[in-house]
Short mmCIF file of C-alpha atoms in Angstrom, two decimals:
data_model
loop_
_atom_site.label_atom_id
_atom_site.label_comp_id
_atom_site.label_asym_id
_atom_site.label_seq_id
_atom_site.Cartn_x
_atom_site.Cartn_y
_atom_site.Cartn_z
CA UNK H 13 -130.90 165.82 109.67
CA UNK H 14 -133.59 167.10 107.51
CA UNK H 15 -135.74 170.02 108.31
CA UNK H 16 -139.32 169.88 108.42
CA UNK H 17 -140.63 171.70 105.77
CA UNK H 18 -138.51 173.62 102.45
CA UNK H 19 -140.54 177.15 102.58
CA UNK H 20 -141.70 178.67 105.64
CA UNK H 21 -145.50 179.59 103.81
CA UNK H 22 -145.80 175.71 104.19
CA UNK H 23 -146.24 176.55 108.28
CA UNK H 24 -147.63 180.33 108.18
CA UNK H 25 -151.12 181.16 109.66
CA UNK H 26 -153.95 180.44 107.31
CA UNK H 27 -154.81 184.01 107.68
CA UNK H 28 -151.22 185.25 105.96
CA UNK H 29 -151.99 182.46 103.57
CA UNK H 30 -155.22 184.08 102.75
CA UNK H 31 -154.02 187.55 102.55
CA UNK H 32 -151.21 186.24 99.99
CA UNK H 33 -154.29 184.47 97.63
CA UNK H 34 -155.80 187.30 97.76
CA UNK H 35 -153.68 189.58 96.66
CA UNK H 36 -152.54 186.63 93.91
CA UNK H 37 -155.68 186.31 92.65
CA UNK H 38 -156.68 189.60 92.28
CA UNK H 39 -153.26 189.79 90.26
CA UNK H 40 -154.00 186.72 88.14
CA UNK H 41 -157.09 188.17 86.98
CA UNK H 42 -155.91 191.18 85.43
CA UNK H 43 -153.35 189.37 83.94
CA UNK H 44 -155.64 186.71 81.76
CA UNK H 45 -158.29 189.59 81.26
CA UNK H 46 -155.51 191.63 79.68
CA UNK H 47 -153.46 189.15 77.98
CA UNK H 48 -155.58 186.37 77.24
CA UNK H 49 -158.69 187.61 74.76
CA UNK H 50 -160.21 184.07 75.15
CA UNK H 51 -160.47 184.39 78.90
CA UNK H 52 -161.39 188.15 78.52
CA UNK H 53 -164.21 187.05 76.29
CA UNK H 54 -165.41 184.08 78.61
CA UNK H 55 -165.23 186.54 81.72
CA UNK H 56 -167.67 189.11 79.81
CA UNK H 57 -170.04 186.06 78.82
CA UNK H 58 -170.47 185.83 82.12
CA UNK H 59 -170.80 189.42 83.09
CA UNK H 60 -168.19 189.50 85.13
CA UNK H 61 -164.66 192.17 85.23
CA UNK H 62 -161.79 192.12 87.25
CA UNK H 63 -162.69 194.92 89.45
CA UNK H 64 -165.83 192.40 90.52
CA UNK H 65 -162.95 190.06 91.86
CA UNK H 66 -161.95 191.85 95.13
CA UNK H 67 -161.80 188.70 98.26
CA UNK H 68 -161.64 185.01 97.74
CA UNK H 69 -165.07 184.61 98.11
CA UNK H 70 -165.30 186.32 94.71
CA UNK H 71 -163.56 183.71 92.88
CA UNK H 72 -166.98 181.80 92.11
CA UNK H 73 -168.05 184.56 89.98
CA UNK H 74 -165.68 183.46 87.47
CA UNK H 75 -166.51 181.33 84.97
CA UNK H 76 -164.84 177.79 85.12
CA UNK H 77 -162.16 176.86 82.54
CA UNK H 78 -162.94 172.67 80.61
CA UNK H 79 -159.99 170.99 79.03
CA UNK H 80 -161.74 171.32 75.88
CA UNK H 81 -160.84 175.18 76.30
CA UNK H 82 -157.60 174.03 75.90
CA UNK H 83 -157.93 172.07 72.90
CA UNK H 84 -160.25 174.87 71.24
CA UNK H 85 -157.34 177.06 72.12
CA UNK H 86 -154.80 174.57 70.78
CA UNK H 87 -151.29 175.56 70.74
CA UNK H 88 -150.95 178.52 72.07
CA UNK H 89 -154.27 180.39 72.39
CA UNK H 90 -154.44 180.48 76.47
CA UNK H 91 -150.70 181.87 76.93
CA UNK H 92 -150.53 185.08 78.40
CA UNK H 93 -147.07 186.68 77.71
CA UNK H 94 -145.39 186.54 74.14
CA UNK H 95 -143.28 183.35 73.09
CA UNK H 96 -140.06 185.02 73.42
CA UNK H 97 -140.99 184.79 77.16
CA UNK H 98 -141.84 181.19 77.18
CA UNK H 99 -138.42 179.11 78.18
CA UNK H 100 -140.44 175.69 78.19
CA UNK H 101 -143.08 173.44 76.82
CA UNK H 102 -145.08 170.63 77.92
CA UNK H 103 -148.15 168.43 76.58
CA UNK H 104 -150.11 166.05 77.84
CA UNK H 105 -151.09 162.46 75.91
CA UNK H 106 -153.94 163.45 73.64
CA UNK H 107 -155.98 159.96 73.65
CA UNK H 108 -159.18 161.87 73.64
CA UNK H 109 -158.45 164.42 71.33
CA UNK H 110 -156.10 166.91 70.07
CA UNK H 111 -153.17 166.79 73.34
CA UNK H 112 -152.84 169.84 75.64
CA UNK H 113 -150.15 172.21 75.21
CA UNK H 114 -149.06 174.46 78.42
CA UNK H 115 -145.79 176.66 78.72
CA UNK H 116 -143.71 177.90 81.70
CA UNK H 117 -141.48 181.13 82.29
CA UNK H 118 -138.77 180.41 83.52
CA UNK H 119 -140.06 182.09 87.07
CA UNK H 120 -142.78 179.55 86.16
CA UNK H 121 -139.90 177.13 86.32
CA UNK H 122 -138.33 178.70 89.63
CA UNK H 123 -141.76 178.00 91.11
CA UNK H 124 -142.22 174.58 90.06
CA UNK H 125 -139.06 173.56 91.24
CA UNK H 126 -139.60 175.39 94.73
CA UNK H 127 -143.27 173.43 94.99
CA UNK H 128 -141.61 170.09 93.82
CA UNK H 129 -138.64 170.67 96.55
CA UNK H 130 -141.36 171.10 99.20
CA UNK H 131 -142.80 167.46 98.27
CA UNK H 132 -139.14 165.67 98.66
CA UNK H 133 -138.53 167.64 102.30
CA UNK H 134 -141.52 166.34 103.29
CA UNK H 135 -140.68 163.03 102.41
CA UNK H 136 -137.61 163.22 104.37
CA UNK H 137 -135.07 164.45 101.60
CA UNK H 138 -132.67 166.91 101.83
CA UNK H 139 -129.05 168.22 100.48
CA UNK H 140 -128.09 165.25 101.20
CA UNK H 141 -130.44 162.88 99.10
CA UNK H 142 -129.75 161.23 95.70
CA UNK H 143 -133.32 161.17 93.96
CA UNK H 144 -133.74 158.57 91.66
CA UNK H 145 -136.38 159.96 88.99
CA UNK H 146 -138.05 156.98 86.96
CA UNK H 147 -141.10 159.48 86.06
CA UNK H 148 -140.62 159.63 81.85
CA UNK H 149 -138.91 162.87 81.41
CA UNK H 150 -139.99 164.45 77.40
CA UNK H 151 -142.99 166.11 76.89
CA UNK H 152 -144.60 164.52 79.98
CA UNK H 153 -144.13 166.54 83.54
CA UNK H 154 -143.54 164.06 85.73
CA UNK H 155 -139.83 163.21 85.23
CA UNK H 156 -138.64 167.15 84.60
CA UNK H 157 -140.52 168.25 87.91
CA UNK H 158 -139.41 165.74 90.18
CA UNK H 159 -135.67 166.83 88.78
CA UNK H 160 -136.23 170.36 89.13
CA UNK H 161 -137.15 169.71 92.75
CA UNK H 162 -134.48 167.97 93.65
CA UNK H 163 -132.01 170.49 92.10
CA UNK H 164 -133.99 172.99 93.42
CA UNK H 165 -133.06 171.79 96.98
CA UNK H 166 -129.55 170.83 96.25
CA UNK H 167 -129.99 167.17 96.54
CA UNK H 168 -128.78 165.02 93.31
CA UNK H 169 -131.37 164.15 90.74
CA UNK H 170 -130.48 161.29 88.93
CA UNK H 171 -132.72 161.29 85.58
CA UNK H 172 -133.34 157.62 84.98
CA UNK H 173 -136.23 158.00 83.34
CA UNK H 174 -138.70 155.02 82.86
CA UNK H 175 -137.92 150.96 81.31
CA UNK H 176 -134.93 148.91 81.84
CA UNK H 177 -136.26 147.91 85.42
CA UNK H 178 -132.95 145.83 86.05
CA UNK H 179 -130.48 148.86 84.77
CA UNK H 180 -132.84 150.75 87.18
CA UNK H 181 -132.42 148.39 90.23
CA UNK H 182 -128.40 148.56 89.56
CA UNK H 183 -127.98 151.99 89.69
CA UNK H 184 -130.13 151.89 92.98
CA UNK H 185 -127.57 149.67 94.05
CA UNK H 186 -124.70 151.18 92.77
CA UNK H 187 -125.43 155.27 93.08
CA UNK H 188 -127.22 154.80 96.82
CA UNK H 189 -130.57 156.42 95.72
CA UNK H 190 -132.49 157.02 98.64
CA UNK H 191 -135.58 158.91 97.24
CA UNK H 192 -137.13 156.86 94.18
CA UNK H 193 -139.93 159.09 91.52
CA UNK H 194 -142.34 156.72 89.49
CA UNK H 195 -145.79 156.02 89.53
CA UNK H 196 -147.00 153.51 92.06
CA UNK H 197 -147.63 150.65 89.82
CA UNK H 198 -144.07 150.70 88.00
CA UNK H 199 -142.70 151.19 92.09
CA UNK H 200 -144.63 147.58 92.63
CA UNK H 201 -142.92 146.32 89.13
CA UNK H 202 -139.39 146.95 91.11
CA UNK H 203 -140.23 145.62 93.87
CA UNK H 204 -141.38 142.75 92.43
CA UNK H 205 -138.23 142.42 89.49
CA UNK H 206 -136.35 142.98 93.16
CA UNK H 207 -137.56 139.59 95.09
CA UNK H 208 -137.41 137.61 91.44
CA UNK H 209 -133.92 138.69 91.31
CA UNK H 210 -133.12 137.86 94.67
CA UNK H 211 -132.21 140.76 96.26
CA UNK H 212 -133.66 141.95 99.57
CA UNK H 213 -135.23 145.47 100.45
CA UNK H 214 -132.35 146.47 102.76
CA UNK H 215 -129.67 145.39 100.01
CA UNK H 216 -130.70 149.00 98.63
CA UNK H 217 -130.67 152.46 99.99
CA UNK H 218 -133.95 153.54 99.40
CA UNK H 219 -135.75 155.10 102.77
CA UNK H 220 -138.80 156.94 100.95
CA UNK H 221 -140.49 157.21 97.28
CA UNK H 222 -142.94 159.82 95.99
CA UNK H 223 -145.39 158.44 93.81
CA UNK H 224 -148.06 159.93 91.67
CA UNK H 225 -149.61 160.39 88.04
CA UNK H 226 -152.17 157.52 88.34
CA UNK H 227 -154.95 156.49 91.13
CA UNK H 228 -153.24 153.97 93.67
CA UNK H 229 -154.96 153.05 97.09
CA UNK H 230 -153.79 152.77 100.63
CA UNK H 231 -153.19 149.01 99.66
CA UNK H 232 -151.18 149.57 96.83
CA UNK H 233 -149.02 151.92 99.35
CA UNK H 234 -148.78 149.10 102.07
CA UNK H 235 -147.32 146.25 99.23
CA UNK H 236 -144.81 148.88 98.24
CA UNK H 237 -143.64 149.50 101.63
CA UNK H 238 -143.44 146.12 101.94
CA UNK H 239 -141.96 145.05 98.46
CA UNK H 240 -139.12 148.29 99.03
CA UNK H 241 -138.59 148.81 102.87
CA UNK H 242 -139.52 152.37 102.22
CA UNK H 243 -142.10 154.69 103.39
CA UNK H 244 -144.46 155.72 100.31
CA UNK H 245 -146.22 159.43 99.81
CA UNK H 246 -148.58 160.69 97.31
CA UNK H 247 -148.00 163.50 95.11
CA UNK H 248 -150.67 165.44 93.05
CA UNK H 249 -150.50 167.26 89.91
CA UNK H 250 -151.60 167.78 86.06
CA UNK H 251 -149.93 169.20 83.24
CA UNK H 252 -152.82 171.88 83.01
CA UNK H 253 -151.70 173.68 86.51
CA UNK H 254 -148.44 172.60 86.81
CA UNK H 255 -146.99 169.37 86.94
CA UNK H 256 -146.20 167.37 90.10
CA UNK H 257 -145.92 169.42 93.30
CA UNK H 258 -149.53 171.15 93.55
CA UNK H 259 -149.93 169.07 96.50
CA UNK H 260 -147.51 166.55 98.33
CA UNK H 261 -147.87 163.71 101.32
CA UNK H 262 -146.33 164.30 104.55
CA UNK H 263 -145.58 161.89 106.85
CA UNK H 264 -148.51 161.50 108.84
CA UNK H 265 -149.77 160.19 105.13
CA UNK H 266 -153.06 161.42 105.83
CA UNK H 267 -153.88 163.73 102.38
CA UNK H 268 -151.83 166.20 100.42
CA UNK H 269 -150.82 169.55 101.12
CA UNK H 270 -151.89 171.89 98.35
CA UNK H 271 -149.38 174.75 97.82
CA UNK H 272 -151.86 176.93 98.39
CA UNK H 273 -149.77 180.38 97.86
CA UNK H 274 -149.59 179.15 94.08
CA UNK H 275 -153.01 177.52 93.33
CA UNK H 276 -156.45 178.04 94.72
CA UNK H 277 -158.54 174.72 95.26
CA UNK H 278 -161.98 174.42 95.17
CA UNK H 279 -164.53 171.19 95.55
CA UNK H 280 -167.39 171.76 93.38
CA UNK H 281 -170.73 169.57 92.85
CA UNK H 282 -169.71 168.31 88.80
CA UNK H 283 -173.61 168.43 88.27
CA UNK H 284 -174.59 171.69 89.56
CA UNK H 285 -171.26 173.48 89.55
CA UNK H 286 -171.95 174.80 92.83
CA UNK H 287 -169.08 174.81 95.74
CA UNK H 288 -169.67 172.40 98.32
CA UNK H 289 -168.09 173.06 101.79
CA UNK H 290 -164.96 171.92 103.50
CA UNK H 291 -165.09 167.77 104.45
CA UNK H 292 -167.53 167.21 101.50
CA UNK H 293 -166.21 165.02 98.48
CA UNK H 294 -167.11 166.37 95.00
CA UNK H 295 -165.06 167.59 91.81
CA UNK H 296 -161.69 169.18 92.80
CA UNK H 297 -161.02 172.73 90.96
CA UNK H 298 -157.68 174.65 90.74
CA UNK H 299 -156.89 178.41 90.07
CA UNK H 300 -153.03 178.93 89.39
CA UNK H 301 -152.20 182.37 90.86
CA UNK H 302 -149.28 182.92 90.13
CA UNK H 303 -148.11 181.19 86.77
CA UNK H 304 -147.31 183.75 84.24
CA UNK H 305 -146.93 182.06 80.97
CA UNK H 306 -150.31 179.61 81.39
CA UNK H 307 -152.30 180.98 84.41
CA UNK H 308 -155.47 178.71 84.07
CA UNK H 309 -158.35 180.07 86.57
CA UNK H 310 -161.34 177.84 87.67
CA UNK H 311 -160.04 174.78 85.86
CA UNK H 312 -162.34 171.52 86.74
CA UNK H 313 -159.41 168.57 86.92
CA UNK H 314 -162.18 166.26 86.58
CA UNK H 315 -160.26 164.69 89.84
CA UNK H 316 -163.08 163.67 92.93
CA UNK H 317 -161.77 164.73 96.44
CA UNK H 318 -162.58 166.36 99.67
CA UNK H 319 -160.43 169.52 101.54
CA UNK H 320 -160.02 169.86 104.62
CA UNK H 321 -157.99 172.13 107.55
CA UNK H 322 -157.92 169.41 110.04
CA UNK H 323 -154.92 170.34 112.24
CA UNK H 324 -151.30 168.53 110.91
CA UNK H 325 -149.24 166.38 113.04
CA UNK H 326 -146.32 167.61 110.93
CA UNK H 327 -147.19 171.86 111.71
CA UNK H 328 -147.90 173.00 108.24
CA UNK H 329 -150.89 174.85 107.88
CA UNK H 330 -151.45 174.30 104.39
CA UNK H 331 -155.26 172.59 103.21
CA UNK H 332 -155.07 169.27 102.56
CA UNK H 333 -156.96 167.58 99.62
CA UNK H 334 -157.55 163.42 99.83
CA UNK H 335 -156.08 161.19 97.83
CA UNK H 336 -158.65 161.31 94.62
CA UNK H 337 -160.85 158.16 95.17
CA UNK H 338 -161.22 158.30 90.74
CA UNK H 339 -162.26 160.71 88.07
CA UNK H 340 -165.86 162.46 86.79
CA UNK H 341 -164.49 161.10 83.43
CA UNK H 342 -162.90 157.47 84.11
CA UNK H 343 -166.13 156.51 85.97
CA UNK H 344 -167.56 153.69 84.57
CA UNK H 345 -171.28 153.32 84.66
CA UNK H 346 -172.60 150.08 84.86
CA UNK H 347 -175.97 149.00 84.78
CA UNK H 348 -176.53 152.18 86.57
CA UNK H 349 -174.25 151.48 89.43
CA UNK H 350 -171.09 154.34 89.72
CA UNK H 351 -167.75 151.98 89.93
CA UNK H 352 -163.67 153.33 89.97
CA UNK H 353 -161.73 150.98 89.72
CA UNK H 354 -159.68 151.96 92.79
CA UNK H 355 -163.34 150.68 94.58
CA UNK H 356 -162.12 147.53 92.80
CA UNK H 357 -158.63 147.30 93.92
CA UNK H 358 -160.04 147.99 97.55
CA UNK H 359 -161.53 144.87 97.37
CA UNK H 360 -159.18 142.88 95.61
CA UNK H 361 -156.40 143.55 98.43
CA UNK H 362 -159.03 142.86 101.07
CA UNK H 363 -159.66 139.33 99.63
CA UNK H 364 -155.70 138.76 99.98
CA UNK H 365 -153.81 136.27 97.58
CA UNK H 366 -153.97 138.63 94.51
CA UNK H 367 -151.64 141.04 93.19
CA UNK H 368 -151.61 144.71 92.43
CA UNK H 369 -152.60 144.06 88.68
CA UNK H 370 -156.11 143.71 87.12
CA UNK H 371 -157.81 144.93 84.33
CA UNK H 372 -161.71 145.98 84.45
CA UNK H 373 -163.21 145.12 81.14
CA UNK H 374 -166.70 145.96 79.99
CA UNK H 375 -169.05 145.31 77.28
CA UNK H 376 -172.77 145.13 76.26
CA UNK H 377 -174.11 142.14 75.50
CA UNK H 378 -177.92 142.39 74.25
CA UNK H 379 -178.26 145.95 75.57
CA UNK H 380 -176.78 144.42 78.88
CA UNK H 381 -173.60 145.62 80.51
CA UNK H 382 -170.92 143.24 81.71
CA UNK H 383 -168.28 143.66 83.42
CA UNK H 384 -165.01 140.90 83.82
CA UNK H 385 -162.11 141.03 85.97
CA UNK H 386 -159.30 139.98 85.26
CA UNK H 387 -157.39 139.10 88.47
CA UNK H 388 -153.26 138.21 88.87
CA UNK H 389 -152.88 136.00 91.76
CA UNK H 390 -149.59 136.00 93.88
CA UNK H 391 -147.66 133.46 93.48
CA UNK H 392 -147.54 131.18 95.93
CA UNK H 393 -151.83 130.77 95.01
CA UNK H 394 -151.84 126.71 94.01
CA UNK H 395 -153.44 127.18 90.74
CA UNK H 396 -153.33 123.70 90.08
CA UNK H 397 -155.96 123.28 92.32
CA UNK H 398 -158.78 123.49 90.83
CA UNK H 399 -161.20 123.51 93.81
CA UNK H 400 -159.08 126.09 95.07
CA UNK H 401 -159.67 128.42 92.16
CA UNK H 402 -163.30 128.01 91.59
CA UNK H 403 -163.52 128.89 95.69
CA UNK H 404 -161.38 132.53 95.25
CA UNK H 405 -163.57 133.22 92.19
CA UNK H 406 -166.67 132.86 94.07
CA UNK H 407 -165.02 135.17 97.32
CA UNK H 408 -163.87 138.08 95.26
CA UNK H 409 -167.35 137.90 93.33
CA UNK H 410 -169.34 137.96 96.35
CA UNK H 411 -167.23 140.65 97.71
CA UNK H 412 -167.68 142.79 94.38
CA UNK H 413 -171.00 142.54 94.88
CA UNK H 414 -171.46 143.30 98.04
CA UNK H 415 -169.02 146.38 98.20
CA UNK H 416 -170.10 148.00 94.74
CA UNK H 417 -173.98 146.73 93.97
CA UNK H 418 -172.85 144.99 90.77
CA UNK H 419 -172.15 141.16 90.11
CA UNK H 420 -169.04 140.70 88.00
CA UNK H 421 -167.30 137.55 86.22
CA UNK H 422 -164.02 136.87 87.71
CA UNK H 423 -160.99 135.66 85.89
CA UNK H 424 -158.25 134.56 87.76
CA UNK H 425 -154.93 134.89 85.91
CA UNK H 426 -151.52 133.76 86.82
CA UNK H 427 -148.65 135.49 87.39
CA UNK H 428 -146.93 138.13 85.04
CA UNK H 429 -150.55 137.67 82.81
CA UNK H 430 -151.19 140.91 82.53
CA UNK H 431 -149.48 143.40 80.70
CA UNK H 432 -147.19 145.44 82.89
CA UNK H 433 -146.62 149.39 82.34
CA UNK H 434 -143.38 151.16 83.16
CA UNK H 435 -145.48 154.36 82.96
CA UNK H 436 -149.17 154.71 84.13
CA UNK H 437 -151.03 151.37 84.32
CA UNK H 438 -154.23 150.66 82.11
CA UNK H 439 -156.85 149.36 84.32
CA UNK H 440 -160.14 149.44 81.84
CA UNK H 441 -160.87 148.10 78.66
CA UNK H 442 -164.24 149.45 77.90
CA UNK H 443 -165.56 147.80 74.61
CA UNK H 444 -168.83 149.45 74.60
CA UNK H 445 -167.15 152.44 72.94
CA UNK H 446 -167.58 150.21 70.15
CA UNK H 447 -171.21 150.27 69.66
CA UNK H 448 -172.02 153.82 70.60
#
């Protein structure tokens, strides 16, 4: 039988929690102001010294860390002990620039593991589980942290790694994983490769997966417990605080606990900067308080989300964030009207007969946006009927428009149309980069 939580701080009173962030925090900024001359410098910019950092109310006095920090600081200016203490490095994709670089102790790894552990108890693992990582493992953090949890707990991590969907859905079948790792739209490709190859949910041993490193909605989670048989929870995290296993899903599937005894989260206003309080959704801010190697303080994930300490069903205490409803920086503007395209996929599962795959794409046409989308039906739709076509055009249109303000030119595509991703899906081609 599994136990309910990994590490007792998961279920300790907020106010031991509080005393333990403070203390951390206090810790973590003496540590950056003495080891890291960047943040030294950025902390006296802002008039501000560690001994002004005495109670978490305090932390807003420091000055928030960007991501293009990191790339100014590009390999290794934000690490805060020597290299010769540094046991591991990991970067994130650098499509917007030069890619981010962060390194771990390996008490930095100790911790990750313990955080990652706490996301597969929750999900029902235990010594006992076979966890089936198809996160890439490499540079990326998502397969590596996943693995480190489950060795962590002394369950068996089996390090599939991403591609070769049906090697994937053999060794499911042959190892008994009961715990699959991916992101949710490569856990929809398996499902999927699973019905075309004729094999049934309960022909495999999976009970739960833990899904992460891309947006998904609470639609996307209902077609892959239906496509698996499984139970599906989130999992937050970034390669600039930690990896996955800042926060995890419990079972009441209700928002994410944040391991709060390891990073401090904050909900700012991304215009003003200013923190907004508990319930209210706005830009979701991390300080890691107890990382040695890359302690990053104040760091705006760009992620939108509320907090809140609504009381748990499952009895830990720690804050929970929401599932982010889209990013400050992969908002598209259009015509003025705010759209994510998890808005989009909202709508697309609420019209029924459509799959979990679409792409958004935008132009300008005569100083006009426009925005198409590209829809794969399931595929039982009869898209030899014409009628029949022209009719679920016209729904989802009216639908767009009446959810998000904006009209938009459907597309309805057939099945297996659009280009499938065994890692994180590409939902928006935005071709008025073009003419800027």
């Amino acid at each position: 039988m599994s136990r309910p939580y990994y590490n007792p701080i998961e279920v300790a009173p907020v106010a031991e929690i509080k005393a333990l962030q403070t203390a951390r925090l206090i810790h973590a900024v003496h540590h950056v102001w003495d080891y890291v001359p960047y943040y030294r410098a950025r902390m006296e910019e802002a008039g501000v010294s560690p001994e002004d950092i005495q109670t978490l109310d305090d932390l807003k006095k420091l000055p928030f860390t960007y991501k293009q920090d990191l790339r100014d600081t590009y390999p290794y200016g934000l690490f805060a002990v020597p290299m010769e203490d540094v046991v591991e490095l990991h970067a994130s994709s650098g499509t917007t620039g030069k890619q981010i670089v962060v390194g771990y102790t390996e008490h930095d790894i100790q911790i990750w593991g313990d955080v990652a552990a706490r996301a597969i108890v929750a999900a029902g693992g235990d010594v006992h589980s076979k966890v089936h990582v198809s996160y890439g493992y490499g540079l990326f953090t998502g397969g590596l942290g996943l693995h480190y949890g489950a060795k962590t707990l002394g369950a068996v991590a089996i390090p599939v790694s991403s591609g070769n969907t049906k090697r994937q859905i053999q060794i499911l079948q042959d190892f008994g994983s009961d715990i699959l790792c991916c992101t949710p739209s490569y856990a929809t490709y398996i499902g999927e490769t699973l019905r075309e190859m004729g094999i049934r949910p309960d022909e495999i041993k999976l009970s739960a997966g833990i899904f992460g490193a891309e947006p998904w909605t609470e639609d996307s989670r209902q077609e892959i417990q239906r496509l698996l048989g499984i139970k599906a929870y989130d999992i937050y995290g970034l390669t600039e605080i930690m990896g996955p296993g800042v926060a995890y899903e419990c079972a009441e599937q209700t928002g994410m606990h944040v391991c709060e005894d390891h990073f401090i989260p904050e909900i700012i206003n991304p215009d003003t900067g200013e923190v907004l309080p508990e319930g209210e959704s706005g830009e979701l801010v991390f300080s890691c308080i107890t990382k040695e190697a890359f302690p990053l303080l104040r760091y705006r994930t760009r992620d939108i989300a509320t907090l809140t300490r609504t009381k748990c069903s499952c009895g830990r205490t720690l804050i929970k964030m929401s599932k982010p409803r889209g990013r400050t920086d992969d908002m598209l503007i259009i015509r003025g009207v705010n759209v994510f395209p998890s808005q989009v996929e909202s709508v697309l599962f609420q019209c029924g007969q459509t799959s979990p795959h679409y792409l958004l794409i935008v132009d300008r046409v005569n100083n006009s946006d426009t925005l198409e989308i590209m829809v794969e039906m399931s595929p039982d739709f009869q898209f030899d009927a014409v009628r029949l076509v022209e009719q679920k055009q016209q729904e989802i249109a009216a639908a767009i428009q009446s959810t998000l303000g904006i009209s938009a030119k459907i597309s309805l595509v057939s099945p297996k149309t659009i280009e499938r991703s065994e890692g994180k899906s590409k939902r928006v081609i935005d071709k008025r980069q073009l003419y800027k």
